[in-house]
CSV table of C-alpha atoms in Angstrom, one decimal:
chain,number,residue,atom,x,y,z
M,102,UNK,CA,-112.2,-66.3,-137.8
M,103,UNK,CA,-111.5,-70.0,-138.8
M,104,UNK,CA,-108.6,-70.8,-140.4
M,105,UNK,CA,-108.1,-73.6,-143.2
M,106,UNK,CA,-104.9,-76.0,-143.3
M,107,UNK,CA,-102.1,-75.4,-145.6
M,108,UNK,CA,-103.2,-77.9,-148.4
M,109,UNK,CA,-106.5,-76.5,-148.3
M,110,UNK,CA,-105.7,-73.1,-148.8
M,111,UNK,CA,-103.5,-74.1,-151.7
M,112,UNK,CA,-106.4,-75.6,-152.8
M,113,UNK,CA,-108.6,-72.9,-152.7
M,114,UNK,CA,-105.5,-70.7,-154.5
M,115,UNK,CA,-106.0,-72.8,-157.4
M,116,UNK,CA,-109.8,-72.2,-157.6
M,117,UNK,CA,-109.6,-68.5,-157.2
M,118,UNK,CA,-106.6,-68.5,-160.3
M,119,UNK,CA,-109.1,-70.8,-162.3
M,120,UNK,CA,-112.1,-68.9,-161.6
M,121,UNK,CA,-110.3,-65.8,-163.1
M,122,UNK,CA,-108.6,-67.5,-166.1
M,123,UNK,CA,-112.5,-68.7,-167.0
M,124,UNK,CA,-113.4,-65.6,-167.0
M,125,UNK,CA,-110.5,-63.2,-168.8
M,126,UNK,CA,-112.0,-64.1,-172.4
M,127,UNK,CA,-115.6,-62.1,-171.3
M,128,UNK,CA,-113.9,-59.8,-168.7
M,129,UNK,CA,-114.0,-56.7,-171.1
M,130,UNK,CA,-117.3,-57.3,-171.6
M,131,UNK,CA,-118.6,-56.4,-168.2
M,132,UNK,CA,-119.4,-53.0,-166.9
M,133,UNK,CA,-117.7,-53.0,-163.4
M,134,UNK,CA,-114.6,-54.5,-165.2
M,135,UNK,CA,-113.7,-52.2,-168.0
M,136,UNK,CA,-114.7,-48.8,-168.6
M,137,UNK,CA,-117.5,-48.2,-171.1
M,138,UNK,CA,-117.2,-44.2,-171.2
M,139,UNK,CA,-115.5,-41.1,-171.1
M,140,UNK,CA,-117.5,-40.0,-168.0
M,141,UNK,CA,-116.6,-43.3,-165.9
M,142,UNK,CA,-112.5,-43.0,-167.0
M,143,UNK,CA,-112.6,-39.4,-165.8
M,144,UNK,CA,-114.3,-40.5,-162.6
M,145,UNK,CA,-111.8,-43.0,-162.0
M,146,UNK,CA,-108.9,-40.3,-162.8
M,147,UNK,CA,-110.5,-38.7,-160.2
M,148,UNK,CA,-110.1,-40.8,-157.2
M,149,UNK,CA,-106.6,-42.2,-158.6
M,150,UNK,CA,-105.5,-38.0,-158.1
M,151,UNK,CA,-107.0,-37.0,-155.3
M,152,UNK,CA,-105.3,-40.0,-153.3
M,153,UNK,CA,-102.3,-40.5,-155.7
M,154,UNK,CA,-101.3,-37.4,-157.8
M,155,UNK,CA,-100.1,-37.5,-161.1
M,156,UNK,CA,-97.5,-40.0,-161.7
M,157,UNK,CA,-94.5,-37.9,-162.7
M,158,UNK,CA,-92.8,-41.4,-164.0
M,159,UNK,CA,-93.0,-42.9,-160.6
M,160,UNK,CA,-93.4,-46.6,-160.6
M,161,UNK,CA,-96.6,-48.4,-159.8
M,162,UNK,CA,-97.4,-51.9,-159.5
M,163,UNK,CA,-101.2,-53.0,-160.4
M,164,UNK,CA,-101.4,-56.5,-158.3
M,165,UNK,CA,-104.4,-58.8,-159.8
M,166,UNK,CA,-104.0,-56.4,-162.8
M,167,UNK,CA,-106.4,-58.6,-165.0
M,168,UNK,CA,-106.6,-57.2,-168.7
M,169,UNK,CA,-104.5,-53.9,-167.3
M,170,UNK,CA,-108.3,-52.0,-167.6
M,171,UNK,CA,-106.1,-49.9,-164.2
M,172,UNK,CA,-102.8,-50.5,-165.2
M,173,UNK,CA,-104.2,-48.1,-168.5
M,174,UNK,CA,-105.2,-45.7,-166.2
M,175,UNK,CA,-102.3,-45.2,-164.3
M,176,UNK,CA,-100.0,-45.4,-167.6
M,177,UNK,CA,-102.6,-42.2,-168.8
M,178,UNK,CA,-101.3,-40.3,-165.2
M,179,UNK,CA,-98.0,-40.9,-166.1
M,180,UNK,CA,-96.9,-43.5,-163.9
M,181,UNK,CA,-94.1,-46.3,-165.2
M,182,UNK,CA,-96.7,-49.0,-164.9
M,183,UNK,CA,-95.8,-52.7,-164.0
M,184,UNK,CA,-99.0,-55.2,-164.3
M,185,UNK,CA,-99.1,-58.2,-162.0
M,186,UNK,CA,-101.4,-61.3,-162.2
M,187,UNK,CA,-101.4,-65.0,-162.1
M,188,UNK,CA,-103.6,-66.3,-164.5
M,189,UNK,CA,-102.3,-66.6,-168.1
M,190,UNK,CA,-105.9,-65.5,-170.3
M,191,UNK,CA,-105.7,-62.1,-168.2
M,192,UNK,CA,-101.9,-61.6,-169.2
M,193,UNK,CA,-102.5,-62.2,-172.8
M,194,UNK,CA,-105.4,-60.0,-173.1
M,195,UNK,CA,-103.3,-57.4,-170.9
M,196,UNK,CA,-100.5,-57.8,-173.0
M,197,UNK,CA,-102.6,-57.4,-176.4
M,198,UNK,CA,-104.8,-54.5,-175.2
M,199,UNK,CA,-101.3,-52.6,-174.3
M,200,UNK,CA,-99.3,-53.0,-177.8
M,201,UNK,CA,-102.9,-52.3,-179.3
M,202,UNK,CA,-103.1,-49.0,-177.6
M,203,UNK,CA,-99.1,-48.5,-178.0
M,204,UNK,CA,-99.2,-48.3,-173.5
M,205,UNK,CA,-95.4,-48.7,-172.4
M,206,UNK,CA,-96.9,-50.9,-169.6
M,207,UNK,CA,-95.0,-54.5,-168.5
M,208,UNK,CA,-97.0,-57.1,-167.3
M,209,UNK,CA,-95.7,-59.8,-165.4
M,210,UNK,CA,-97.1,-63.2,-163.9
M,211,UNK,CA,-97.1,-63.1,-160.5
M,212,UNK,CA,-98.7,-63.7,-157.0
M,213,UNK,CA,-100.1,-60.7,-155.0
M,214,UNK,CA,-99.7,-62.2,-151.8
M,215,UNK,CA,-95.9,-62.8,-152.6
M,216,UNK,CA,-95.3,-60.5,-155.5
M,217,UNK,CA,-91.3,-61.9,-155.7
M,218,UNK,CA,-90.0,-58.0,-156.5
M,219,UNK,CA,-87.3,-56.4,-155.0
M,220,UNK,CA,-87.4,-54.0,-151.5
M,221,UNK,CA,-88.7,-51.0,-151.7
M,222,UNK,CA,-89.3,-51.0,-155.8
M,223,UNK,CA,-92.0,-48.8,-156.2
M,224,UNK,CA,-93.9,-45.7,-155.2
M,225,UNK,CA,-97.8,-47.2,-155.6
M,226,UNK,CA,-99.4,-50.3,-155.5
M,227,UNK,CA,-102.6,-50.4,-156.4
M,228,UNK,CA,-105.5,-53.2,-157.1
M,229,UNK,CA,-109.3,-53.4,-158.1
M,230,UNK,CA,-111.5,-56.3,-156.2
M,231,UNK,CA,-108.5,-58.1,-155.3
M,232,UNK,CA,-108.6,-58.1,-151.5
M,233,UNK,CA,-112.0,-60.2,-151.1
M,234,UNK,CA,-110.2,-62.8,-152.8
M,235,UNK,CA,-106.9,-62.8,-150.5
M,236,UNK,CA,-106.7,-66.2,-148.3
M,237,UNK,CA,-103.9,-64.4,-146.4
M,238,UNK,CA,-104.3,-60.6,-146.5
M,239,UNK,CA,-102.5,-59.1,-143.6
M,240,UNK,CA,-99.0,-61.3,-145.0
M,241,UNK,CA,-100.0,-59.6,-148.2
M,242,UNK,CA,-100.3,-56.5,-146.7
M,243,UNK,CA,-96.8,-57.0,-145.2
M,244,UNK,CA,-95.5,-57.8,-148.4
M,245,UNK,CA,-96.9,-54.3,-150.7
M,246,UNK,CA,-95.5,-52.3,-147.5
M,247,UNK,CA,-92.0,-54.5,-148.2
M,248,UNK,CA,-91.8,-53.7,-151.9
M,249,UNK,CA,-93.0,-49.7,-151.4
M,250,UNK,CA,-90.4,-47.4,-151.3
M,251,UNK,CA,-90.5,-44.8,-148.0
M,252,UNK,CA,-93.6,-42.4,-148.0
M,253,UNK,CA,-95.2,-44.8,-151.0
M,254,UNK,CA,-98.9,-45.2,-151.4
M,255,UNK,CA,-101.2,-48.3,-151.6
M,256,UNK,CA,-104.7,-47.8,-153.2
M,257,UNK,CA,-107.3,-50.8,-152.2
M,258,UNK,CA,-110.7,-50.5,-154.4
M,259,UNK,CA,-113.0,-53.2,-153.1
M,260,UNK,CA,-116.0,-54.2,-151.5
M,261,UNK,CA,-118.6,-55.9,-148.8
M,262,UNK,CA,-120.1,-58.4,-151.1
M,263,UNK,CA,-121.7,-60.3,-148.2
M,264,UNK,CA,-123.1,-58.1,-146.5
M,265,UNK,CA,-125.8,-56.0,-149.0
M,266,UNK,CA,-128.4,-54.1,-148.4
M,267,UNK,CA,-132.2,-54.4,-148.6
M,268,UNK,CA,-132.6,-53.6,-152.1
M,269,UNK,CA,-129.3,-55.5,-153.1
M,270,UNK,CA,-130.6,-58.9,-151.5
M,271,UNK,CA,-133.9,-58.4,-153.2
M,272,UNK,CA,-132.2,-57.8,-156.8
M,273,UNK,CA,-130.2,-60.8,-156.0
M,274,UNK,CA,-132.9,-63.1,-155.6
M,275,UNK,CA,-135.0,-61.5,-158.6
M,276,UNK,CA,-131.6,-62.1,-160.8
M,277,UNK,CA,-131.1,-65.8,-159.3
M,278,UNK,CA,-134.9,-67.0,-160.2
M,279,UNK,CA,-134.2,-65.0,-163.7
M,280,UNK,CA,-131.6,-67.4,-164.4
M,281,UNK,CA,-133.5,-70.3,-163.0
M,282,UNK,CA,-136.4,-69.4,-165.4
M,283,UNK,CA,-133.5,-69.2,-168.4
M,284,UNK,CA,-134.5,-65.9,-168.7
M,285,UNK,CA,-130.9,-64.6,-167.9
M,286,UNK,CA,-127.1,-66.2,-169.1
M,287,UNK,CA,-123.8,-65.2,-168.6
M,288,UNK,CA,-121.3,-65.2,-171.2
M,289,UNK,CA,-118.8,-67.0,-169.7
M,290,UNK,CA,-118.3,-69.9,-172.1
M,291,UNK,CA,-122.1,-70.7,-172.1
M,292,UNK,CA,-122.4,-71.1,-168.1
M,293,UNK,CA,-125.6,-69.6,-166.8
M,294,UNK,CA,-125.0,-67.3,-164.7
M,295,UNK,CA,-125.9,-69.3,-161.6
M,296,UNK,CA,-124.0,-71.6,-162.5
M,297,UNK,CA,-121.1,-68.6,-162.2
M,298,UNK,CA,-122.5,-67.6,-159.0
M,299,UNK,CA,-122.3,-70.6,-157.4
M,300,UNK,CA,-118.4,-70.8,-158.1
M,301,UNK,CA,-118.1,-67.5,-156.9
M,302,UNK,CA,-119.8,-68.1,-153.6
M,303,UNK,CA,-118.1,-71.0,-153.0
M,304,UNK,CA,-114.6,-69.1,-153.0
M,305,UNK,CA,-116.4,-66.3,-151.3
M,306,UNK,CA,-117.1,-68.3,-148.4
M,307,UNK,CA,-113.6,-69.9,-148.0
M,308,UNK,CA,-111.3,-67.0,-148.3
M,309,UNK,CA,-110.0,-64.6,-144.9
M,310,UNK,CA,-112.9,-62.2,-145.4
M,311,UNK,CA,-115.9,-64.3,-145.9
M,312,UNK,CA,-117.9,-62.5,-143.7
M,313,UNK,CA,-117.4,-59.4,-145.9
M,314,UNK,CA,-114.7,-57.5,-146.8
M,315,UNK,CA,-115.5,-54.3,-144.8
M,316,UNK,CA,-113.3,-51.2,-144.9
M,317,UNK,CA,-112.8,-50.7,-141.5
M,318,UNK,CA,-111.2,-54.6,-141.6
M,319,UNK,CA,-109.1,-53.7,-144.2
M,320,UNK,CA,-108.1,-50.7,-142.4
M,321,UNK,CA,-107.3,-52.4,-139.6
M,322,UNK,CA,-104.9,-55.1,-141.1
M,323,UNK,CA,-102.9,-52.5,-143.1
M,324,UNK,CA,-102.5,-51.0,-140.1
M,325,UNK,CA,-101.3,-54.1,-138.1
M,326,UNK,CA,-98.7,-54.7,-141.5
M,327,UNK,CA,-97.0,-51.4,-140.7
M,328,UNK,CA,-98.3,-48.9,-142.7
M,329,UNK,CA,-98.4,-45.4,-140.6
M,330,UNK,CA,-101.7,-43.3,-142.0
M,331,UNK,CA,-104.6,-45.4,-143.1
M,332,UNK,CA,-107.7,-43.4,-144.8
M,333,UNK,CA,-110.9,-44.6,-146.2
M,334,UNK,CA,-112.6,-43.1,-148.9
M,335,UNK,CA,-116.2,-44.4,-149.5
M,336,UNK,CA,-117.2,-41.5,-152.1
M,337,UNK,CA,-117.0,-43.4,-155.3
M,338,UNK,CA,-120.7,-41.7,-156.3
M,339,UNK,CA,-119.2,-40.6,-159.7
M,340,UNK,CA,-117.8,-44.3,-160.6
M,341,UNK,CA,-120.9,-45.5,-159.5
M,342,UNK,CA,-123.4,-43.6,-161.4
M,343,UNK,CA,-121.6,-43.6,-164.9
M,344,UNK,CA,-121.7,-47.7,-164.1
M,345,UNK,CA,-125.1,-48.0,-163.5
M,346,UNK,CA,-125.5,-46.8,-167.8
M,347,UNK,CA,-124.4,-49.9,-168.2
M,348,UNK,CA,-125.7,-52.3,-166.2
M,349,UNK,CA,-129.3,-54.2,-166.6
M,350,UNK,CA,-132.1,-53.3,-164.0
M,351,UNK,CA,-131.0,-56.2,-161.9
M,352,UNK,CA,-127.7,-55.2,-161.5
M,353,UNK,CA,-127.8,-51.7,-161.0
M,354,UNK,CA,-130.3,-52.7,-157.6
M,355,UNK,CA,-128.2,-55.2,-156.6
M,356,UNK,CA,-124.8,-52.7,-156.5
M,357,UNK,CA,-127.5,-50.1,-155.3
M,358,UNK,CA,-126.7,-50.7,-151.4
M,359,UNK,CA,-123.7,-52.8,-151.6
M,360,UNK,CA,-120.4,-51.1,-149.6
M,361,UNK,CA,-117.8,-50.0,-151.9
M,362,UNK,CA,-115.2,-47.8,-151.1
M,363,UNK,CA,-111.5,-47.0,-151.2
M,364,UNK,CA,-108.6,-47.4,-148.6
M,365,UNK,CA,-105.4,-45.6,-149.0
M,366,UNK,CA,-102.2,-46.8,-146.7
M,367,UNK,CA,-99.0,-44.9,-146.2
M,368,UNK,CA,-95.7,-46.2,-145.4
M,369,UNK,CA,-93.7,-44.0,-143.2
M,370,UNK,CA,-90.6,-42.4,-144.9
């Protein structure tokens, strides 16, 4: 896979942290993003047991934590929660949403590819649609096993957003000629949701995993950064079909086919 030069990378760094600081003021707003019912929060307790337990006070860390829609989660299983991100909307809105709620939870800017904290700090890391984005993921993979604690846990929720299926390519081009036509925007400070699109893609196609984020790649690079048992879970049917409530026609075809799933990585005690 081709690698960019230093200065680029930084470059694209900056896109990526722009790209999400556009977009914390409508994150809420999204299905995907944050949780729109009881029957999706119980479905994401679900996978956050059966591969982490109940928290117990053990610390987590929630890289690319956004407006903490997980770092709530984990707080509710009774984890000491630390929230990490690097874009400044995100925090605020994180920080907000917590005192709102009266959630104990500390968010904290920060880069998940060189979090800054301490050896062996916590028992989980966790993050949501963050490793698509990583330029560098197997140093970053070497750093969460760093700042684990022996025996700790790393949960990966993500994605092959390159590489849909039938029915997600065709509800990709119905959506794009929707938004041609006008007949679809996207709420991101009035930009059209093409216009969205086509700053995503461009990151998309410039970061490590451009040729899609598979889980068996995933698998293999948390493997290579040290971690000792490596599973992958690809039942997230329950998430999934309390989402698709939520989403318009388009959207529900185009995540009809596309490969989620859910990789946990064990450091050796």
């Amino acid at each position: 896979m081709a690698r960019t030069t230093e200065g680029a990378n930084f470059s694209l760094r900056d896109e990526i942290k722009a790209y999400w600081s556009a977009r914390a003021a409508t994150f809420d707003e999204q299905p995907g993003h944050e949780i729109f019912s009881e029957e999706e929060r119980q479905a994401w307790r679900r996978l956050f047991m059966r591969h982490l337990g109940t928290g117990d006070g053990r610390k987590a860390l929630d890289l690319a934590s956004g407006t903490g829609v997980v770092s709530h989660l984990l707080d509710g299983l009774g984890f000491a929660v630390t929230g990490m991100d690097w874009a400044d909307p995100m925090l605020a809105l994180a920080r907000a949403k917590a005192k709102r709620n009266a959630r104990p939870i500390r968010f904290v800017m920060g880069d998940a590819e060189n979090t800054m904290e301490p050896d062996e700090t916590y028992d989980v890391i966790t993050n949501r649609h963050l490793v698509w984005t990583l330029v560098d993921p197997k140093a970053a993979f070497v750093e969460w096993h760093r700042v684990l604690k022996p025996g700790g846990k790393v949960l990966v929720v993500d994605g092959d957003f390159v590489n849909p299926g039938p029915v997600a390519q065709l509800a990709k081009k119905l959506a794009a000629l929707a938004a041609h036509l006008g007949l679809a925007r996207d709420k991101h400070h009035g930009a059209t949701t093409s216009d969205m699109a086509a700053t995503h893609q461009s990151i998309l196609s410039r970061v490590y995993f451009s040729q899609g984020a598979r889980a068996e790649a995933v698998a293999d690079l948390l493997k290579e950064a040290g971690f000792e048992t490596v599973v992958i879970d690809t039942d997230m049917r329950a998430i999934h079909k309390a989402q698709r409530k939520n989403f318009s026609l388009f959207k529900s075809l185009e995540r009809a086919t596309q490969h989620r799933y859910a990789v946990v990585a064990t450091k050796a005690k």
